[in-house]
Short mmCIF file of C-alpha atoms and ligand atoms in Angstrom, two decimals:
data_model
loop_
_atom_site.label_atom_id
_atom_site.label_comp_id
_atom_site.label_asym_id
_atom_site.label_seq_id
_atom_site.Cartn_x
_atom_site.Cartn_y
_atom_site.Cartn_z
CA MET A 159 0.00 0.00 0.00
CA LYS A 160 3.02 2.27 0.44
CA GLN A 161 3.24 2.78 -3.32
CA LEU A 162 -0.44 3.71 -3.59
CA ILE A 163 -0.10 6.30 -0.83
CA GLN A 164 3.00 7.71 -2.51
CA ASP A 165 1.14 7.93 -5.83
CA ALA A 166 -1.77 9.68 -4.11
CA LYS A 167 0.53 12.24 -2.48
CA ALA A 168 2.29 12.78 -5.82
CA LEU A 169 -1.04 13.50 -7.54
CA LEU A 170 -2.04 16.04 -4.88
CA LYS A 171 1.33 17.71 -5.38
CA LEU A 172 0.91 17.73 -9.15
CA ASN A 173 -2.52 19.36 -8.77
CA ASP A 174 -1.19 22.00 -6.35
CA THR A 175 -1.45 25.46 -7.97
CA GLY A 176 0.45 27.08 -5.10
CA VAL A 177 -2.80 28.76 -3.99
CA PHE A 178 -5.03 25.65 -3.72
CA ILE A 179 -5.10 22.03 -4.90
CA LYS A 180 -7.16 21.57 -8.08
CA PRO A 181 -9.86 18.87 -8.09
CA SER A 182 -8.31 17.40 -11.24
CA THR A 183 -5.35 18.02 -13.46
CA HIS A 184 -7.31 19.42 -16.45
CA GLN A 185 -11.09 19.24 -16.15
CA TYR A 186 -11.57 21.26 -12.93
CA PRO A 187 -8.88 23.95 -12.56
CA HIS A 188 -10.52 26.08 -9.81
CA ILE A 189 -11.54 25.57 -6.17
CA TRP A 190 -14.58 23.35 -5.64
CA ASN A 191 -16.07 23.43 -2.19
CA TRP A 192 -16.46 19.76 -1.21
CA ASP A 193 -13.37 18.74 -3.18
CA SER A 194 -11.27 21.06 -1.03
CA ALA A 195 -12.71 19.60 2.16
CA PHE A 196 -12.00 16.02 1.02
CA ILE A 197 -8.46 17.02 0.03
CA ALA A 198 -7.89 18.68 3.44
CA ILE A 199 -9.01 15.46 5.17
CA ALA A 200 -6.23 13.51 3.45
CA LEU A 201 -3.64 16.23 4.03
CA SER A 202 -4.46 16.26 7.75
CA HIS A 203 -2.65 12.90 7.97
CA TYR A 204 0.69 14.06 6.59
CA ASP A 205 0.89 17.81 5.91
CA LEU A 206 -1.05 19.89 8.41
CA GLU A 207 0.12 23.24 7.06
CA GLN A 208 -1.08 22.36 3.56
CA ALA A 209 -4.38 21.10 5.00
CA LYS A 210 -4.91 24.44 6.77
CA LYS A 211 -3.94 26.29 3.60
CA GLU A 212 -6.65 24.40 1.68
CA VAL A 213 -9.25 25.31 4.32
CA ARG A 214 -8.19 28.96 4.24
CA ALA A 215 -8.26 29.02 0.43
CA LEU A 216 -11.87 27.81 0.45
CA LEU A 217 -12.92 30.22 3.18
CA SER A 218 -11.26 33.14 1.37
CA GLY A 219 -14.24 33.16 -1.01
CA GLN A 220 -16.88 33.25 1.73
CA TRP A 221 -19.59 35.84 1.12
CA GLN A 222 -20.46 38.44 3.72
CA SER A 223 -23.79 36.63 4.07
CA GLY A 224 -21.94 33.50 5.27
CA LEU A 225 -22.36 31.46 2.06
CA VAL A 226 -19.28 29.46 1.09
CA PRO A 227 -19.57 29.11 -2.70
CA HIS A 228 -19.37 25.94 -4.72
CA ILE A 229 -16.71 27.22 -7.17
CA LEU A 230 -14.08 29.88 -6.43
CA TYR A 231 -11.90 31.50 -9.08
CA PRO A 232 -9.02 33.08 -7.09
CA THR A 233 -6.60 32.64 -9.99
CA GLY A 234 -8.91 33.95 -12.74
CA ALA A 235 -10.33 32.32 -15.86
CA SER A 236 -9.27 29.08 -17.55
CA ASP A 237 -10.71 26.79 -20.23
CA TYR A 238 -13.46 25.75 -17.74
CA PHE A 239 -17.04 26.83 -18.30
CA PRO A 240 -18.82 28.55 -16.51
CA THR A 241 -16.22 31.29 -16.62
CA PRO A 242 -15.86 33.55 -13.55
CA ASP A 243 -17.91 36.39 -15.07
CA PHE A 244 -20.80 34.06 -16.07
CA TRP A 245 -22.14 34.05 -12.53
CA GLN A 246 -22.39 37.84 -12.15
CA THR A 247 -21.61 37.64 -8.45
CA GLU A 248 -19.10 40.47 -8.32
CA ALA A 249 -20.22 43.75 -6.80
CA LEU A 250 -23.16 42.23 -4.90
CA PRO A 251 -23.76 43.89 -1.49
CA THR A 252 -23.37 40.61 0.43
CA GLY A 253 -21.14 38.92 -2.14
CA PRO A 254 -17.55 37.73 -2.40
CA SER A 255 -14.34 39.76 -2.78
CA PHE A 256 -13.34 37.88 -5.97
CA PRO A 257 -15.37 35.93 -8.54
CA THR A 258 -17.19 32.84 -7.30
CA SER A 259 -20.28 30.88 -8.24
CA GLY A 260 -23.52 31.99 -6.60
CA PHE A 261 -24.56 28.94 -4.62
CA THR A 262 -22.99 26.38 -2.32
CA GLN A 263 -22.10 22.66 -2.08
CA PRO A 264 -22.30 19.96 0.63
CA PRO A 265 -20.79 21.40 3.84
CA ILE A 266 -18.04 18.99 4.82
CA LEU A 267 -15.58 21.64 5.89
CA ALA A 268 -16.34 21.48 9.63
CA THR A 269 -15.69 17.72 9.44
CA ALA A 270 -12.35 18.40 7.73
CA VAL A 271 -11.41 21.03 10.34
CA LYS A 272 -12.27 18.60 13.14
CA LYS A 273 -9.93 16.03 11.57
CA ILE A 274 -7.15 18.64 11.34
CA LEU A 275 -7.68 19.47 15.02
CA ASN A 276 -7.54 15.77 15.90
CA HIS A 277 -4.02 15.73 14.50
CA SER A 278 -2.86 19.05 16.01
CA ALA A 279 -4.39 21.11 18.79
CA ASP A 280 -3.84 24.40 16.96
CA GLU A 281 -6.15 26.70 18.91
CA SER A 282 -5.30 29.82 16.95
CA PHE A 283 -6.28 28.10 13.67
CA LEU A 284 -9.52 26.96 15.31
CA LYS A 285 -10.24 30.49 16.58
CA GLU A 286 -9.63 31.82 13.07
CA VAL A 287 -11.92 29.41 11.21
CA TYR A 288 -14.65 28.57 13.75
CA PRO A 289 -16.65 31.82 13.31
CA LYS A 290 -16.56 31.35 9.53
CA LEU A 291 -17.85 27.79 9.74
CA LEU A 292 -20.59 28.89 12.13
CA ALA A 293 -21.54 31.75 9.77
CA TRP A 294 -21.85 29.30 6.87
CA HIS A 295 -24.08 26.89 8.80
CA ARG A 296 -26.20 29.82 10.03
CA TRP A 297 -26.58 30.99 6.44
CA LEU A 298 -27.68 27.48 5.40
CA TYR A 299 -30.47 27.37 7.96
CA ARG A 300 -31.44 31.03 7.46
CA ALA A 301 -31.42 31.12 3.65
CA ARG A 302 -32.37 27.54 2.88
CA ASP A 303 -34.70 26.59 5.71
CA PRO A 304 -36.58 29.80 6.48
CA GLU A 305 -39.64 27.70 7.33
CA ASN A 306 -37.75 25.86 10.09
CA THR A 307 -38.40 22.37 8.81
CA GLY A 308 -35.02 21.16 10.13
CA LEU A 309 -33.88 20.28 6.58
CA VAL A 310 -32.13 22.71 4.27
CA SER A 311 -33.02 22.84 0.57
CA ILE A 312 -30.81 23.04 -2.48
CA ILE A 313 -31.66 25.30 -5.41
CA HIS A 314 -29.57 23.62 -8.14
CA PRO A 315 -28.33 20.07 -8.77
CA TRP A 316 -24.76 21.43 -8.72
CA GLU A 317 -25.31 22.30 -5.06
CA ALA A 318 -25.91 18.62 -4.36
CA GLY A 319 -22.59 17.80 -6.03
CA THR A 320 -24.35 14.87 -7.74
CA ASP A 321 -25.29 17.02 -10.73
CA ASN A 322 -27.12 14.77 -13.21
CA SER A 323 -28.33 12.12 -10.77
CA PRO A 324 -31.69 10.62 -11.83
CA ARG A 325 -32.91 11.92 -8.46
CA PHE A 326 -33.17 15.33 -10.14
CA ASP A 327 -34.78 14.21 -13.42
CA GLU A 328 -38.31 14.98 -12.30
CA PRO A 329 -37.70 18.41 -10.71
CA LEU A 330 -35.58 19.36 -13.74
CA ALA A 331 -38.27 18.13 -16.15
CA ASN A 332 -40.80 20.35 -14.37
CA LEU A 333 -38.82 23.49 -15.24
CA LYS A 334 -39.89 25.61 -18.20
CA PRO A 335 -36.59 26.99 -19.46
CA VAL A 336 -37.05 30.43 -21.02
CA ASN A 337 -34.42 33.15 -21.50
CA VAL A 338 -31.64 30.62 -21.02
CA PRO A 339 -28.32 32.51 -20.94
CA GLU A 340 -26.13 31.86 -23.96
CA PHE A 341 -23.52 29.25 -23.19
CA LYS A 342 -20.91 27.01 -24.76
CA ARG A 343 -20.05 23.80 -22.94
CA ARG A 344 -16.39 23.02 -22.48
CA ASP A 345 -16.77 19.96 -20.22
CA LYS A 346 -16.51 17.51 -23.14
CA LYS A 347 -13.03 18.63 -24.11
CA HIS A 348 -11.21 16.43 -21.60
CA VAL A 349 -13.92 13.79 -20.98
CA SER A 350 -15.96 11.63 -23.38
CA PRO A 351 -19.48 13.05 -23.98
CA ASP A 352 -20.94 9.61 -23.07
CA GLU A 353 -19.64 10.10 -19.56
CA ARG A 354 -20.97 13.64 -19.10
CA PRO A 355 -24.50 15.05 -18.53
CA VAL A 356 -26.79 15.20 -21.57
CA GLU A 357 -27.51 18.52 -23.32
CA ASP A 358 -31.05 18.89 -22.00
CA HIS A 359 -29.76 18.80 -18.42
CA TYR A 360 -27.15 21.45 -19.21
CA VAL A 361 -29.82 23.76 -20.64
CA ARG A 362 -31.77 23.42 -17.41
CA PHE A 363 -28.64 23.94 -15.27
CA MET A 364 -27.95 27.19 -17.18
CA TYR A 365 -31.57 28.28 -17.05
CA LEU A 366 -31.47 28.10 -13.24
CA ILE A 367 -28.23 30.09 -13.06
CA GLY A 368 -29.82 32.76 -15.31
CA PHE A 369 -32.90 32.80 -13.06
CA TYR A 370 -30.79 33.50 -9.97
CA ARG A 371 -28.62 36.07 -11.75
CA ASP A 372 -31.81 37.98 -12.57
CA LEU A 373 -32.69 37.93 -8.85
CA LYS A 374 -29.19 39.29 -8.10
CA TRP A 375 -28.57 36.17 -5.99
CA HIS A 376 -30.88 37.55 -3.31
CA ASP A 377 -31.48 34.73 -0.78
CA THR A 378 -35.08 35.50 0.15
CA ALA A 379 -36.18 36.13 -3.43
CA ILE A 380 -34.52 32.90 -4.54
CA TYR A 381 -36.17 30.78 -1.84
CA GLU A 382 -39.57 32.28 -2.60
CA GLN A 383 -39.38 32.16 -6.39
CA THR A 384 -37.12 29.31 -7.46
CA PRO A 385 -38.85 26.56 -9.45
CA PHE A 386 -36.21 24.05 -8.21
CA LEU A 387 -36.23 23.41 -4.45
CA VAL A 388 -35.17 20.02 -3.10
CA GLN A 389 -34.41 18.66 0.38
CA ASP A 390 -31.44 16.51 -0.57
CA VAL A 391 -30.68 13.48 1.60
CA LEU A 392 -26.90 13.47 1.11
CA PHE A 393 -26.56 17.25 1.58
CA ASN A 394 -28.49 17.14 4.86
CA THR A 395 -26.59 14.05 6.00
CA LEU A 396 -23.25 15.77 5.49
CA LEU A 397 -24.58 18.91 7.17
CA HIS A 398 -25.75 16.86 10.15
CA GLN A 399 -22.32 15.27 10.54
CA ALA A 400 -20.69 18.68 10.08
CA ASN A 401 -22.92 20.06 12.85
CA GLN A 402 -21.77 17.27 15.18
CA ASP A 403 -18.18 18.23 14.38
CA LEU A 404 -18.93 21.93 14.75
CA LEU A 405 -20.41 21.23 18.17
CA SER A 406 -17.26 19.48 19.26
CA LEU A 407 -15.16 22.44 17.98
CA ALA A 408 -17.42 24.87 19.88
CA GLN A 409 -16.90 22.82 23.05
CA GLN A 410 -13.14 22.92 22.57
CA LEU A 411 -13.28 26.72 22.34
CA GLY A 412 -15.80 27.11 25.17
CA GLU A 413 -18.24 28.78 22.75
CA PRO A 414 -22.04 28.66 23.22
CA CYS A 415 -23.52 25.37 21.98
CA THR A 416 -27.31 25.72 22.17
CA GLU A 417 -27.81 26.92 18.62
CA ILE A 418 -25.88 23.95 17.17
CA GLU A 419 -27.60 21.51 19.54
CA ASP A 420 -30.92 22.85 18.33
CA TRP A 421 -29.96 22.26 14.66
CA LEU A 422 -28.89 18.73 15.52
CA GLU A 423 -32.14 17.94 17.26
CA ARG A 424 -34.34 19.43 14.56
CA THR A 425 -32.46 17.90 11.63
CA SER A 426 -32.33 14.43 13.10
CA SER A 427 -36.05 14.33 13.78
CA ALA A 428 -36.87 15.93 10.38
CA PHE A 429 -35.08 13.06 8.65
CA GLU A 430 -38.09 10.90 9.55
CA THR A 431 -40.07 12.86 6.96
CA LEU A 432 -37.67 11.60 4.25
CA TRP A 433 -37.93 7.92 5.24
CA ASP A 434 -39.96 5.81 2.79
CA ASP A 435 -40.98 2.65 4.58
CA GLU A 436 -42.04 0.85 1.43
CA MET A 437 -38.72 1.38 -0.35
CA GLY A 438 -36.78 1.06 2.92
CA MET A 439 -34.61 4.12 2.29
CA TYR A 440 -34.41 7.91 2.62
CA LEU A 441 -35.71 9.91 -0.36
CA ASP A 442 -35.08 13.47 -1.50
CA LYS A 443 -38.11 15.72 -1.25
CA ASP A 444 -39.22 17.96 -4.08
CA VAL A 445 -40.41 20.90 -1.99
CA ARG A 446 -42.18 22.59 -4.91
CA GLN A 447 -44.28 19.47 -5.71
CA ASN A 448 -44.43 18.38 -2.06
CA ASN A 449 -43.50 14.78 -2.87
CA LEU A 450 -40.67 12.32 -2.26
CA LEU A 451 -38.58 11.45 -5.32
CA LYS A 452 -38.71 7.67 -5.56
CA ILE A 453 -35.25 6.93 -6.93
CA ASN A 454 -33.16 4.03 -5.66
CA SER A 455 -29.72 5.62 -5.18
CA LEU A 456 -26.67 5.22 -2.98
CA GLN A 457 -27.36 8.71 -1.64
CA ALA A 458 -30.64 7.32 -0.25
CA LEU A 459 -28.57 5.03 1.99
CA SER A 460 -26.00 7.65 3.04
CA PRO A 461 -27.56 8.79 6.37
CA ILE A 462 -25.61 5.99 8.13
CA PHE A 463 -22.60 8.33 7.74
CA ALA A 464 -24.08 10.77 10.26
CA GLY A 465 -25.63 8.17 12.60
CA ILE A 466 -29.16 9.18 11.56
CA PRO A 467 -31.10 5.87 11.12
CA SER A 468 -32.23 3.67 13.98
CA LYS A 469 -30.41 0.31 14.14
CA ALA A 470 -33.44 -1.34 12.55
CA ASN A 471 -33.56 1.09 9.63
CA ALA A 472 -29.80 0.83 9.13
CA GLU A 473 -30.23 -2.94 8.92
CA ARG A 474 -32.80 -2.45 6.14
CA LEU A 475 -30.47 -0.10 4.24
CA VAL A 476 -27.69 -2.67 4.40
CA THR A 477 -29.50 -5.97 3.89
CA GLU A 478 -32.20 -4.91 1.46
CA HIS A 479 -29.99 -2.68 -0.68
CA LEU A 480 -26.22 -2.64 -0.15
CA LEU A 481 -26.00 -6.44 0.01
CA ASN A 482 -28.54 -6.93 -2.74
CA LYS A 483 -26.82 -8.12 -5.94
CA GLN A 484 -29.63 -6.74 -8.12
CA GLU A 485 -29.08 -3.28 -6.66
CA PHE A 486 -25.68 -2.28 -5.22
CA ALA A 487 -23.65 -5.42 -4.40
CA PRO A 488 -21.26 -6.71 -7.08
CA ALA A 489 -22.69 -9.67 -9.01
CA ASP A 490 -19.32 -11.47 -9.11
CA ASP A 491 -15.59 -11.02 -8.47
CA SER A 492 -15.00 -8.95 -11.60
CA ALA A 493 -17.38 -6.21 -10.42
CA TYR A 494 -17.00 -3.60 -7.69
CA CYS A 495 -19.06 -1.80 -5.05
CA PHE A 496 -20.89 0.60 -4.92
CA PRO A 497 -22.61 1.94 -8.03
CA THR A 498 -24.21 5.26 -7.24
CA ILE A 499 -27.58 4.17 -8.72
CA ALA A 500 -29.21 0.75 -8.24
CA LYS A 501 -28.34 -1.48 -11.18
CA ASN A 502 -31.87 -2.81 -11.66
CA THR A 503 -33.41 0.61 -12.33
CA PRO A 504 -34.22 1.89 -15.85
CA TYR A 505 -32.06 4.99 -15.39
CA PHE A 506 -28.83 3.14 -14.45
CA GLU A 507 -26.01 4.16 -16.86
CA PRO A 508 -22.73 2.61 -15.67
CA ARG A 509 -20.43 5.22 -17.27
CA ARG A 510 -22.42 8.47 -17.16
CA TYR A 511 -21.31 10.76 -14.32
CA TRP A 512 -23.78 10.51 -11.41
CA ARG A 513 -26.13 8.03 -13.09
CA GLY A 514 -24.35 4.80 -12.15
CA PRO A 515 -20.55 4.84 -11.86
CA ILE A 516 -18.69 4.26 -8.60
CA TRP A 517 -17.47 7.46 -6.94
CA LEU A 518 -14.81 7.09 -4.26
CA ASN A 519 -16.27 9.87 -2.13
CA MET A 520 -19.51 7.86 -1.91
CA ASN A 521 -17.54 4.71 -1.07
CA TRP A 522 -15.75 6.70 1.64
CA ILE A 523 -19.08 7.95 3.04
CA MET A 524 -20.50 4.42 3.08
CA TYR A 525 -17.27 3.01 4.57
CA TRP A 526 -17.42 5.29 7.61
CA GLY A 527 -21.16 4.81 7.95
CA LEU A 528 -20.90 1.02 7.86
CA LYS A 529 -18.15 1.07 10.48
CA GLN A 530 -20.24 3.28 12.72
CA TYR A 531 -23.10 0.73 12.71
CA GLY A 532 -20.77 -2.25 13.17
CA TYR A 533 -20.88 -3.66 9.60
CA ASP A 534 -17.13 -4.16 9.63
CA GLU A 535 -16.98 -6.93 7.07
CA LEU A 536 -18.83 -4.92 4.44
CA ALA A 537 -16.79 -1.82 5.31
CA THR A 538 -13.60 -3.81 4.71
CA LYS A 539 -14.94 -4.91 1.32
CA VAL A 540 -15.71 -1.27 0.35
CA LYS A 541 -12.22 -0.21 1.32
CA ALA A 542 -10.60 -3.16 -0.52
CA ASP A 543 -12.66 -2.44 -3.65
CA SER A 544 -11.74 1.26 -3.53
CA ILE A 545 -8.05 0.36 -3.33
CA LYS A 546 -8.40 -2.15 -6.17
CA LEU A 547 -10.09 0.46 -8.35
CA ALA A 548 -7.30 2.99 -7.78
CA GLN A 549 -4.65 0.32 -8.46
CA LYS A 550 -6.36 -0.93 -11.60
CA SER A 551 -7.47 2.35 -13.19
CA ASP A 552 -5.58 5.11 -11.38
CA PHE A 553 -7.05 8.03 -9.48
CA VAL A 554 -9.81 9.03 -11.87
CA GLU A 555 -13.09 10.81 -11.29
CA TYR A 556 -15.35 7.72 -11.36
CA TYR A 557 -15.29 4.04 -12.28
CA ASP A 558 -17.48 1.64 -14.24
CA PRO A 559 -18.91 -0.74 -11.61
CA ARG A 560 -19.03 -3.66 -14.09
CA ASP A 561 -15.26 -3.92 -14.57
CA GLY A 562 -13.63 -1.06 -12.66
CA SER A 563 -12.51 0.75 -15.81
CA ALA A 564 -11.71 4.47 -15.70
CA CYS A 565 -14.35 7.13 -16.42
CA GLY A 566 -14.43 10.92 -16.29
CA ALA A 567 -11.53 13.24 -15.52
CA LYS A 568 -8.00 11.93 -15.10
CA GLY A 569 -5.82 12.86 -12.11
CA PHE A 570 -8.76 13.32 -9.74
CA SER A 571 -7.68 14.64 -6.36
CA TRP A 572 -10.44 13.39 -4.07
CA SER A 573 -10.06 9.81 -5.32
CA ALA A 574 -6.42 10.01 -4.21
CA ALA A 575 -7.32 11.84 -1.00
CA LEU A 576 -10.05 9.52 0.23
CA VAL A 577 -8.18 6.27 -0.49
CA THR A 578 -5.34 7.84 1.51
CA ASP A 579 -7.68 8.64 4.40
CA MET A 580 -9.06 5.07 4.47
CA LEU A 581 -5.54 3.64 4.38
CA LEU A 582 -4.08 5.94 7.01
CA THR A 583 -6.90 6.04 9.54
CA ASP A 584 -6.75 2.58 11.09
C1 DGY B 223 -19.18 20.41 -13.52
O1 DGY B 223 -18.70 21.34 -14.21
O2 DGY B 223 -19.56 19.35 -14.02
C2 DGY B 223 -19.25 20.58 -12.06
O3 DGY B 223 -19.70 19.41 -11.45
C3 DGY B 223 -20.10 21.74 -11.65
O4 DGY B 223 -19.96 21.90 -10.27
#
């Protein structure tokens, strides 16, 4: 395993711009929110200063409102689209000090900071970043859960991080794209079009960005008027874990805890509203249509990461789905776990982005969740499969679950980072 760890470190070094570590060597040359947090988690094992630098780089784009954006462009434009000016976020009263996107991504940063603090009790770093993390979580509840449901909503599939997942097909199909901003995709330059989102999804992604630009990214107007509003299971799971980590950081600093404890209580009980007893899993809720989106996905099983399900419900997630060869378990020794969409569904596409391939961040999430509930044997299998995938096909963006072949962007940082974390943690 020494060689694999060395290769992973070498990739993170190669992707280091000097200001931040890029998510991938060519396809994603800017800062992405959850990528940076995953990268910082790996760095916390062997280069604390670089881990802190990554956290600071991400927080440097925080808006005055508290929002931590999903893409940050501190080094200017590149061949990536959307370009920095596409978002029209500069010169907003509560906006950033340099170009960023206008919405957020799953909040894993408090979890990453907690891991950094586990490795070094750097109180001055904690004092520096804690108020910023708290401001982000406050913004999430204020801007995205103004009705106090206990669950925050996303306003764009890119906020989920799982962009073209079939989970969003229905809410995207309900949009009526008009006045779509002019755009020219560049995402198929480095990656095969068969492995990227289809054109119709891109039109809808751009339509939503145009819609929010017209509202000048005003939080209240967006929440009230957006035609796309979804309570996303994975996003809320990661937020719930991040709140547990934030609470522990607050305790270390002797800061008040009641506000965070209140979020924890409300979010954990609100998760019951996403549980579908017939399907035996958690489902995203389309807030605009007021219905659960009945899609069998790995994200639907992810709440084990944050200790959300009862033991009985966790047992259903594992035995009915993860161990089910029709759905997520490999059919034989040549296949790998876990596809991000159940294999026996009509929308499963084994090589297309978030519609079927294995993603190592999802394997990492399931690995820690399984360990937490005592499913050690399955956790060991997930870790072994993740290692085998990296050894067979390198650190790429995602993998075909049928044979482990490479898909998506090459030189993908979080694949390297999260295999490193699994290898170095126990
Ligand atoms: C992309 O460009 O595909 C990214 O996922 C957007 O965040």
